[in-house]
Amino acid sequence: MDLKRLLRHLVLPHWWVRRVFSPALLRQIEQAVAMSEAVHRGELRVVAEGNLPLPALWRAQSPRARAIELFSYLRVWDTAENSGVLIYLQLIDRRVEIVADRGIDARVGREFWDGVCRQMEMAFRSGDFESGTLVALATITEALRLHFPVGGENANELNELADAPLLL
């Protein structure tokens, strides 16, 4: 267990995540997700988390492992065409992780997702959470639009997951 990491998660207050994501920015993200999902058959979910739960800290859970856990818990994997994408923002650890279902992941690959994550982290380091998040959503939208355009089998079920970002 990393003592510095444990202290950061225990000392920073839970409401800290709301300081970064204002109600106006949350609405922008929700609208961006809704507009994105209107042009493809994929599903996007944005989750921002401040403090990790104590059991996760105790077992030194990495941001990647936490993202995979939330991907499962929020059922992002359960989309009709295996085209769900979870963008996980671990604010205290200053990490971004993207977990993509096998349908879209097979088409764009890990390098694509890692590139989007690093771009977001660069924007976040300079305090630009708005454009960092919105540019990432636009980039992912283009990949989903290319590989899962509107139409086909899933045309009538375009919104399988909530569009609103989730703050934990």
Coordinates of C-alpha atoms in Angstrom, one line a residue, residues 94-157:
R94 CA -4.8 12.2 -11.6
R95 CA -5.4 9.4 -14.0
V96 CA -7.8 8.8 -16.9
E97 CA -8.7 5.3 -17.9
I98 CA -10.9 4.2 -20.8
V99 CA -12.4 0.7 -20.8
A100 CA -14.0 -0.3 -24.1
D101 CA -16.2 -3.3 -24.9
R102 CA -14.7 -5.8 -27.3
G103 CA -16.8 -4.7 -30.3
I104 CA -15.2 -1.2 -30.5
D105 CA -11.9 -2.2 -28.9
A106 CA -11.2 -4.7 -31.6
R107 CA -11.6 -2.0 -34.2
V108 CA -9.5 0.8 -32.7
G109 CA -7.1 -0.9 -30.2
R110 CA -5.4 0.0 -27.0
E111 CA -3.1 2.7 -28.6
F112 CA -6.1 4.7 -29.5
W113 CA -7.6 4.6 -26.0
D114 CA -4.2 5.3 -24.4
G115 CA -3.8 8.4 -26.7
V116 CA -7.2 9.8 -25.7
C117 CA -6.4 9.2 -22.0
R118 CA -3.0 11.0 -22.2
Q119 CA -4.6 14.0 -24.1
M120 CA -7.2 14.3 -21.3
E121 CA -4.5 14.1 -18.6
M122 CA -2.5 16.8 -20.3
A123 CA -5.6 19.1 -20.4
F124 CA -6.5 18.3 -16.8
R125 CA -2.9 19.1 -15.6
S126 CA -3.4 22.6 -16.9
G127 CA -6.8 22.8 -15.2
D128 CA -8.8 22.5 -18.4
F129 CA -11.3 19.9 -17.4
E130 CA -14.0 21.2 -19.8
S131 CA -12.1 21.0 -23.1
G132 CA -10.1 17.9 -22.0
T133 CA -13.4 16.0 -21.5
L134 CA -15.3 17.4 -24.5
V135 CA -12.4 16.9 -27.0
A136 CA -12.0 13.3 -25.8
L137 CA -15.8 12.7 -26.3
A138 CA -15.5 14.2 -29.8
T139 CA -12.5 11.9 -30.6
I140 CA -14.3 8.8 -29.3
T141 CA -17.5 9.9 -31.1
E142 CA -15.7 9.9 -34.4
A143 CA -14.3 6.4 -33.8
L144 CA -17.7 5.1 -32.9
R145 CA -19.4 6.8 -35.8
L146 CA -16.9 5.2 -38.2
H147 CA -17.3 1.7 -36.8
F148 CA -20.9 1.8 -35.6
P149 CA -22.8 4.3 -37.7
V150 CA -26.5 4.9 -37.0
G151 CA -28.7 2.2 -38.5
G152 CA -28.4 -1.5 -38.6
E153 CA -29.7 -3.9 -35.9
N154 CA -29.6 -1.5 -33.0
A155 CA -31.3 1.5 -34.7
N156 CA -34.3 1.6 -32.3
E157 CA -32.3 1.2 -29.1

